[in-house]
Each structure stands twice: as structure tokens, then as C-alpha cells.
């Protein structure tokens, strides 16, 4: 086969323009004379959404714009062109995968995604989604893993590896800062540099470095004033030059407004087909606004993606739907979080009298969100049926809340029937969800409440039934005004087609809950750290909390959450002891291992997630009192004890220094806090961190005298400048410089005014440059610190 360079040389200008533009809705173009095939992409953060139209070539490939808009904004029936997507496994959404904290399970999920893609001839799956869950109101939080960048990056990297080791490309998305759905193509995410680097880009950086995704999808939103799909700093300087990414960047569907600008910025493939954008690109190429080398660069990356896909292509092999359904059940079980339990769970079928099951979700399970990720399951486990199969006695179901439009009388009649039945049952199980027609892609939730009527239903049943269990099939955090009055709360979130079986098996103790929260549940909406900056106004969404996202913000403000990040109960108990580190110092580029003994002190098998958080004694920046730096999940039989080891890399303790344009460590003592949630960290392993990066601020034109005097390199250089102009020795010049310490005017103007000098700007620039060079030499690593 000809090389990429040979094919590039043989392609015509029009062929190149075609190759960097979509073919229909889901395909790339082909160039048969050069052996360049067309490949298919498909949505699939939680399951493959594929229709036969996607396999078509040309304009008939499902490219109708009206159908696309209907697809991503629908809240009920499928749009006409998308009816009949091929059945595929509806796996738990990322919000449920994340709560497993299980990288092996995430990799298995990637393997399964790949098998289903290959069965339909799909070469690239548009996922995993990995935006930060900045606020639980965001419409697509169910498609993302966590409010924490380390956990997000680790889980997304595992799914990506699982996909690509089986020959299907991952397209990680949405790059970057697509953290709400309100005005999502026009809203400007305004984020300070450190928060952007440490929170919103960090997970992508990890996935690029550890898993090498075949593609990265640019997001719809603007980022600090510029459309992300046309952002050269984001797509070229950061992604490619700093992180070394050499794969493809593809737009979100119809996410480009200025196609020539997007090519120049590094957005290679424009999806889907758009005659208007193709015409604008052609005009840009012919006018010289888009240089030939820029078009060749984008075309070469498309060819590279096609080559990767072609290399792994083969005859479609049907996937094992039964095995994948079992995997969906396993993930749903592992990710379901037990939030509260006063001993009522697990239920004993032998001693539990009549079971009352309430809520529409018991018969029409809520298993996924709305939008482009919504797909057709191969089968669905119905919670009511699964409960009936396990219960030892009669099971009765009532809606409790009337479906659809209803009158006040109908609502009260349904509530009276539910409370009357609750008084006669042994246990009431309420399946509750958030409004199903108000959020998802292109729409955020309005508040943290359950769907209308459910809070009232739960409160009334809890006051009547002898025991009440609530099952929350929700995308993210909700408020729970009835929490003190119920006996148990299970949260499977959007747990896919196996949710019904998973929940029933947990209710009846066939398995123990092991999930841990990946976001913080607030007590009220105003407690969310992002609350004062959400959802933005005037086209600008200012991220007012900076890097204090999620648990970082709650901890910094000492706000008590309803449930903290990392929290989750079990049917057994665990004891952690003997936490140690294999070294007592840590330096740039190094890592250490935290070890802790974990013992199952209960009578049932279970799993615990051991979490390590860093708390520096002398933090350089404000990032909250503790940050997740490592974790490990361990499964233990009753009475079993095992030593768990958790690697902690120095890079994960570092923060972005905006003055130096790099990440730096907090030197000095750092406490590695070990426990089972962000608010339960009883074990402290203290290490000493070394870094060659000084704490003083670099010298700038506007540096104040006190800051310049605190920097020994700058102090010597400015004193030297003063000595030359006043013709005094270095000691005298330094003494004179000390007299300027209290000035709030920059050091150069202070010196000039104080001693009646005229300083040339070129000379000032030379001093600043000299200091920067000397500091760079001093900061260069001279030796590797070790314990």
C-alpha cells in the first residue's frame, strides 16, 4: 500500500477537501483509486446506537438535518429517520461505571463495546464521554464519570484501552469545558488558567498520555472567548505540542461555524456532511486563507485514522448478547451505591411479608438519559419482575404518582391508594426518578428535585409503611427531604438494561452493594460550589469557583454535604490499618506506593474502595484541603485480610503554576490521607516532597518590590541594575533596594522614581530575561531524590 505521503501527493485538492469533510451523517469519504476506504462512526458512551442508514454511503446515509436535530433534542419518541436502531447492549452510563471505581471492569466494558462495534462494521465509537461533572444540574452528567479529574481520567483511559486493544477506535469527548447544556453552542466557558489546566483538561491529558485515543472530539462551546472547534491554543498548542497527541481531532456534529479557521486551529475532520462548510473550506483553500500544508496536515490525519481502522477491519462477527447482558448486570451491581441503611437491607424473603413496589420506574425502568447517547437495548430487566422472582410472598405494584398529565384529584387518589397499601405491607420499595422530559442533551435540570409527586409519595409512604426503601434511578445528585424517615436508599443511577436484576439482587442480598459516589450530594442547591456562576448570563458562563470544583469546594468552605464524594455503604464492615508508604520522600518525576491492610470484619463478602488524598502543609495554591491522588478496589470474603497497594505519582500532587506555565509540587510535608471517602480519612502517611522549582515569584515588568526582594535571583539582578546607574558597590545597592520594600508600585518604576533615574525599557527587558534564564538553570534537575 502506498504511504501516507505518497497518497497525499496523489490526491487532488477536491479529494482532500472531501476527506476532511463528512460523508452523510456517520461516514468518512473514500478514494477507491488510492485504496482509501470509508469508515463508520457511531454514538455510544453507554451502548452502540447504530442504524442501517449509517452503513449507507453518500447523501442517503442519514444526513438529514431535521432528523439530527430531532435526535439530539427528543424527550419521547424516536425521530423518523432513527426508528429502529439495531438492538445493542445498553450498558450503565458513565455515572454508574464511575461509581464502580473498578478499572478492570471498565476495560471489560471497552472490550464489549468493541465487539458490538465490530459486529456492525463500526470503526470508531464516539466515546467515552469524560467532561467534569461540575454541577449535578448539567443535562449530560449521566454520560460522564466524576467531578474529579483523576478518577475521570483513570476510568476513561481503561475504557479507551479496552476498545482499542480490540481494534475499534475511541473518540474521547467533549474537548473541552462542555459542562452544561444551556446555549451549548454559543455559551462561553470562562475559566481561569489554573482551573482549566488542573480540573477540566487534566483527565484528557491523562487519557492522551496513557491510552492514545484514535480520535478526540472538540466541543460545541466557546472557551475563553473562542469556539472550541476553532481554538488553536486548545487543539494545537496544548493537545499536540504539549501533550504530543498525533491522532485525529473531529468536530462535534455541526460544531464548526468557521471551517477554514477550524482547519488552521487543528480540527481535522468536520462532521457530518455540510455542503455549506465544504464550500467555505474550498473557497478558503483557493484564496490561500487555508495554506496547502494545513489542508495536507488534516488530510494526513484522516488517512492515518482510516489506516488504523482498515488494519483491524474484518468480517462482522455477531456479539454475544447474553454475555454482554451479564456484563451490564455486573457493572450495574458494582456501581449501585447504598446511601442509607438502618438494617432493613438486605431483605429476607422468608420473613418479609407482602412487598409493595411503587413508582412507574418499577415497570418501565429508567436506565439511560436522552439525546445522542440514547440507544435500543437488546433486552431490559424489569425491576418488578425481578423482585417477584426473589420475594417469598406476594408482591403488589402501584404507580403512586399518576403518569403524564393528570389532575390534582387523580394525584391525591393515587397517593391515598399508595399510603393505604403501605399500611398493610411488610416493606415498601419506591422507585423514584427525576423529570424525564426536562434534561439530557441540550437541556439541564432546573433543580435537584425528583419528578413531581415523588417526594410527597416517599414521605407519605415512610410515615405509613413499617419499612421503606427508596431506589433512585437518577442522573446525578438529588435532594432528599424525606431521608431521615426512610429505612434505606439505593442509588443505581442510570444503570442500563441490567438495572432491574442488579437492584433486585442487592435488595435481597444475593450480592452486597459496593458502589462509591463519584460526585458530592449537596443538602441544597445553593451549596454547590458552582452555584453562583451557573448557568451564566449574556453568553458568558464564568466558572467562579475556579479549581474548587465538587468536593474541593465543599471541603474548602467546610460545607456539610448530604453525602460526600467517595461515600458508599455495604452489607459488611471493613477495617483499615497499618497505612505506610514505601518511601518517605517524593520528588519531581518520581512515585511512591501507599500500602494499607484491609480486613472484612463482617459476615458477608464485599468490596471496599480505599482512597488516598493529598493534603500539603504548605500549599502554593488554593485547591481545597485534600485532593484524590490514588485509589484501589479490593474484594474480600468474611474475615479475609489483604494488603492493598496504591501507587501515587508526584505528577498527581502537582498544580499548575500560571507564572511558570507548568505544574509544580508543593514542597515540604504532605499528608497522604487514607480512608473510604473524602470525609472519612483516619490514616495519615506523611512524606516530604522535594522540588527544584522555587516558591518565589518570577520577575515581571509589574513585580512589586517586596516580591522582587523575596526572589534572590531577581534581588541580585535589580540591585546590579541600581549599582550601575548609581555607581555604587553591590552591598550599598542592595541596602538601597531594601528601602523600596514597602512601595506598591512595580520595582523598576519604584527604583526609577525613588532615585530619580531614567531606565530604558530595553535594559529592563534584559534584566527580566537574565533572571528568567538563571532561574531556568537553577530549576533544571541536578539529581534524583530518593528515600
Short mmCIF file of N, CA and C in Angstrom, two decimals, residues 36-113:
data_model
loop_
_atom_site.label_atom_id
_atom_site.label_comp_id
_atom_site.label_asym_id
_atom_site.label_seq_id
_atom_site.Cartn_x
_atom_site.Cartn_y
_atom_site.Cartn_z
N UNK A 36 -8.28 4.14 -0.40
CA UNK A 36 -8.75 4.77 0.83
C UNK A 36 -10.22 4.41 1.01
N UNK A 37 -10.52 3.68 2.07
CA UNK A 37 -11.89 3.24 2.30
C UNK A 37 -12.65 4.24 3.16
N UNK A 38 -13.95 4.07 3.17
CA UNK A 38 -14.82 4.87 4.03
C UNK A 38 -15.04 4.12 5.33
N UNK A 39 -14.99 4.82 6.44
CA UNK A 39 -15.23 4.17 7.73
C UNK A 39 -16.44 4.78 8.41
N UNK A 40 -17.02 3.99 9.32
CA UNK A 40 -18.25 4.39 10.01
C UNK A 40 -17.95 4.72 11.46
N UNK A 41 -18.55 5.80 11.93
CA UNK A 41 -18.51 6.17 13.35
C UNK A 41 -19.92 6.04 13.91
N UNK A 42 -20.02 5.86 15.22
CA UNK A 42 -21.35 5.73 15.84
C UNK A 42 -21.32 6.25 17.26
N UNK A 43 -22.46 6.78 17.70
CA UNK A 43 -22.60 7.19 19.09
C UNK A 43 -22.53 5.97 19.99
N UNK A 44 -22.10 6.19 21.23
CA UNK A 44 -22.06 5.03 22.11
C UNK A 44 -21.40 5.20 23.45
N UNK A 45 -21.59 6.28 24.19
CA UNK A 45 -20.98 6.32 25.52
C UNK A 45 -21.44 5.21 26.44
N UNK A 46 -22.71 4.75 26.29
CA UNK A 46 -23.18 3.65 27.13
C UNK A 46 -23.79 2.51 26.33
N UNK A 47 -23.57 2.52 25.03
CA UNK A 47 -24.06 1.45 24.18
C UNK A 47 -24.13 1.92 22.75
N UNK A 48 -23.92 1.00 21.83
CA UNK A 48 -23.84 1.34 20.42
C UNK A 48 -25.21 1.76 19.88
N UNK A 49 -25.28 2.96 19.30
CA UNK A 49 -26.51 3.40 18.63
C UNK A 49 -26.23 3.41 17.14
N UNK A 50 -26.67 2.34 16.50
CA UNK A 50 -26.37 2.12 15.09
C UNK A 50 -27.63 1.76 14.34
N UNK A 51 -27.84 2.41 13.20
CA UNK A 51 -28.95 2.05 12.33
C UNK A 51 -28.39 1.70 10.96
N UNK A 52 -29.14 0.96 10.21
CA UNK A 52 -28.66 0.54 8.89
C UNK A 52 -28.35 1.73 7.99
N UNK A 53 -29.00 2.86 8.24
CA UNK A 53 -28.72 4.05 7.44
C UNK A 53 -27.27 4.48 7.59
N UNK A 54 -26.67 4.17 8.74
CA UNK A 54 -25.28 4.56 8.96
C UNK A 54 -24.32 3.78 8.06
N UNK A 55 -24.73 2.60 7.66
CA UNK A 55 -23.87 1.80 6.79
C UNK A 55 -23.96 2.24 5.34
N UNK A 56 -24.96 3.08 5.03
CA UNK A 56 -25.11 3.55 3.66
C UNK A 56 -24.01 4.54 3.32
N UNK A 57 -23.82 4.76 2.03
CA UNK A 57 -22.79 5.68 1.58
C UNK A 57 -23.46 6.84 0.85
N UNK A 58 -22.88 8.02 0.97
CA UNK A 58 -23.41 9.17 0.24
C UNK A 58 -24.53 9.86 0.99
N UNK A 59 -25.26 10.74 0.31
CA UNK A 59 -26.29 11.56 0.95
C UNK A 59 -27.38 10.76 1.63
N UNK A 60 -27.59 9.49 1.21
CA UNK A 60 -28.63 8.69 1.84
C UNK A 60 -28.23 8.17 3.21
N UNK A 61 -27.02 8.50 3.66
CA UNK A 61 -26.51 7.95 4.92
C UNK A 61 -27.04 8.72 6.13
N UNK A 62 -28.31 8.96 6.16
CA UNK A 62 -28.93 9.55 7.35
C UNK A 62 -28.49 10.96 7.65
N UNK A 63 -28.26 11.79 6.64
CA UNK A 63 -27.67 13.10 6.86
C UNK A 63 -28.69 14.22 6.96
N UNK A 64 -29.97 13.87 7.04
CA UNK A 64 -30.97 14.90 7.08
C UNK A 64 -30.86 15.73 8.37
N UNK A 65 -30.76 17.04 8.21
CA UNK A 65 -30.52 17.92 9.36
C UNK A 65 -31.69 17.92 10.33
N UNK A 66 -32.91 17.88 9.82
CA UNK A 66 -34.08 17.89 10.69
C UNK A 66 -34.10 16.65 11.58
N UNK A 67 -33.73 15.50 11.01
CA UNK A 67 -33.70 14.29 11.81
C UNK A 67 -32.61 14.36 12.88
N UNK A 68 -31.48 14.99 12.53
CA UNK A 68 -30.40 15.14 13.50
C UNK A 68 -30.86 15.98 14.69
N UNK A 69 -31.49 17.11 14.41
CA UNK A 69 -31.97 17.98 15.49
C UNK A 69 -33.00 17.25 16.33
N UNK A 70 -33.88 16.52 15.69
CA UNK A 70 -34.88 15.76 16.43
C UNK A 70 -34.22 14.71 17.32
N UNK A 71 -33.17 14.10 16.82
CA UNK A 71 -32.46 13.07 17.57
C UNK A 71 -31.89 13.61 18.86
N UNK A 72 -31.18 14.74 18.81
CA UNK A 72 -30.46 15.21 19.98
C UNK A 72 -31.32 16.03 20.92
N UNK A 73 -32.54 16.38 20.49
CA UNK A 73 -33.40 17.17 21.37
C UNK A 73 -34.65 16.41 21.80
N UNK A 74 -34.80 15.17 21.36
CA UNK A 74 -36.03 14.44 21.66
C UNK A 74 -36.12 14.12 23.14
N UNK A 75 -37.33 14.03 23.63
CA UNK A 75 -37.58 13.64 25.00
C UNK A 75 -38.60 12.50 25.06
N UNK A 76 -39.07 12.06 23.91
CA UNK A 76 -40.07 10.99 23.90
C UNK A 76 -39.80 10.00 22.80
N UNK A 77 -40.63 10.02 21.76
CA UNK A 77 -40.50 9.05 20.68
C UNK A 77 -39.25 9.30 19.85
N UNK A 78 -38.75 8.22 19.21
CA UNK A 78 -37.62 8.34 18.31
C UNK A 78 -38.02 9.15 17.08
N UNK A 79 -37.13 9.98 16.52
CA UNK A 79 -37.45 10.67 15.27
C UNK A 79 -37.52 9.67 14.13
N UNK A 80 -38.17 10.09 13.06
CA UNK A 80 -38.47 9.16 11.97
C UNK A 80 -37.25 8.44 11.44
N UNK A 81 -36.18 9.17 11.14
CA UNK A 81 -35.01 8.56 10.50
C UNK A 81 -34.25 7.66 11.45
N UNK A 82 -34.52 7.77 12.75
CA UNK A 82 -33.77 6.98 13.71
C UNK A 82 -34.58 5.83 14.30
N UNK A 83 -35.80 5.62 13.83
CA UNK A 83 -36.57 4.49 14.34
C UNK A 83 -35.88 3.20 13.94
N UNK A 84 -35.87 2.30 14.85
CA UNK A 84 -35.30 1.00 14.53
C UNK A 84 -33.80 0.93 14.58
N UNK A 85 -33.09 1.71 15.44
CA UNK A 85 -31.67 1.45 15.60
C UNK A 85 -31.48 -0.01 16.00
N UNK A 86 -30.42 -0.60 15.52
CA UNK A 86 -30.18 -2.01 15.79
C UNK A 86 -30.05 -2.23 17.30
N UNK A 87 -30.69 -3.28 17.83
CA UNK A 87 -30.53 -3.55 19.25
C UNK A 87 -29.06 -3.80 19.60
N UNK A 88 -28.63 -3.19 20.67
CA UNK A 88 -27.28 -3.38 21.21
C UNK A 88 -27.40 -3.29 22.72
N UNK A 89 -26.36 -3.70 23.42
CA UNK A 89 -26.43 -3.72 24.88
C UNK A 89 -26.42 -2.30 25.42
N UNK A 90 -27.45 -1.97 26.19
CA UNK A 90 -27.48 -0.69 26.89
C UNK A 90 -26.75 -0.88 28.22
N UNK A 91 -25.47 -0.57 28.22
CA UNK A 91 -24.68 -0.69 29.42
C UNK A 91 -24.97 0.47 30.37
N UNK A 92 -24.59 0.36 31.63
CA UNK A 92 -24.73 1.51 32.52
C UNK A 92 -24.02 2.74 31.95
N UNK A 93 -24.59 3.90 32.21
CA UNK A 93 -23.95 5.13 31.75
C UNK A 93 -22.68 5.37 32.58
N UNK A 94 -21.88 6.33 32.13
CA UNK A 94 -20.59 6.58 32.79
C UNK A 94 -20.77 6.93 34.27
N UNK A 95 -21.89 7.57 34.62
CA UNK A 95 -22.12 7.89 36.02
C UNK A 95 -22.19 6.64 36.87
N UNK A 96 -22.70 5.54 36.30
CA UNK A 96 -22.76 4.26 37.02
C UNK A 96 -21.46 3.48 36.88
N UNK A 97 -20.79 3.58 35.75
CA UNK A 97 -19.50 2.93 35.59
C UNK A 97 -18.49 3.55 36.55
N UNK A 98 -18.53 4.88 36.67
CA UNK A 98 -17.61 5.56 37.57
C UNK A 98 -17.77 5.12 39.00
N UNK A 99 -18.99 4.89 39.45
CA UNK A 99 -19.21 4.53 40.85
C UNK A 99 -18.72 3.13 41.19
N UNK A 100 -18.31 2.35 40.20
CA UNK A 100 -17.67 1.07 40.50
C UNK A 100 -16.24 1.26 40.97
N UNK A 101 -15.57 2.34 40.58
CA UNK A 101 -14.16 2.57 40.86
C UNK A 101 -13.34 1.35 40.46
N UNK A 102 -13.76 0.67 39.41
CA UNK A 102 -13.16 -0.61 39.03
C UNK A 102 -12.60 -0.51 37.62
N UNK A 103 -11.28 -0.33 37.51
CA UNK A 103 -10.67 -0.15 36.19
C UNK A 103 -10.71 -1.43 35.37
N UNK A 104 -10.63 -2.58 36.00
CA UNK A 104 -10.70 -3.84 35.26
C UNK A 104 -12.08 -4.00 34.62
N UNK A 105 -13.11 -3.65 35.36
CA UNK A 105 -14.47 -3.73 34.83
C UNK A 105 -14.65 -2.72 33.70
N UNK A 106 -14.05 -1.54 33.84
CA UNK A 106 -14.13 -0.53 32.78
C UNK A 106 -13.44 -1.03 31.51
N UNK A 107 -12.34 -1.71 31.67
CA UNK A 107 -11.65 -2.26 30.50
C UNK A 107 -12.49 -3.36 29.84
N UNK A 108 -13.13 -4.20 30.66
CA UNK A 108 -14.04 -5.21 30.11
C UNK A 108 -15.16 -4.54 29.32
N UNK A 109 -15.66 -3.42 29.83
CA UNK A 109 -16.70 -2.68 29.13
C UNK A 109 -16.19 -2.22 27.78
N UNK A 110 -14.96 -1.69 27.72
CA UNK A 110 -14.38 -1.29 26.44
C UNK A 110 -14.27 -2.44 25.48
N UNK A 111 -13.87 -3.61 25.97
CA UNK A 111 -13.82 -4.81 25.12
C UNK A 111 -15.19 -5.13 24.53
N UNK A 112 -16.22 -5.04 25.37
CA UNK A 112 -17.58 -5.34 24.91
C UNK A 112 -18.06 -4.31 23.90
N UNK A 113 -17.77 -3.04 24.15
CA UNK A 113 -18.09 -2.01 23.16
C UNK A 113 -17.48 -2.37 21.80
#
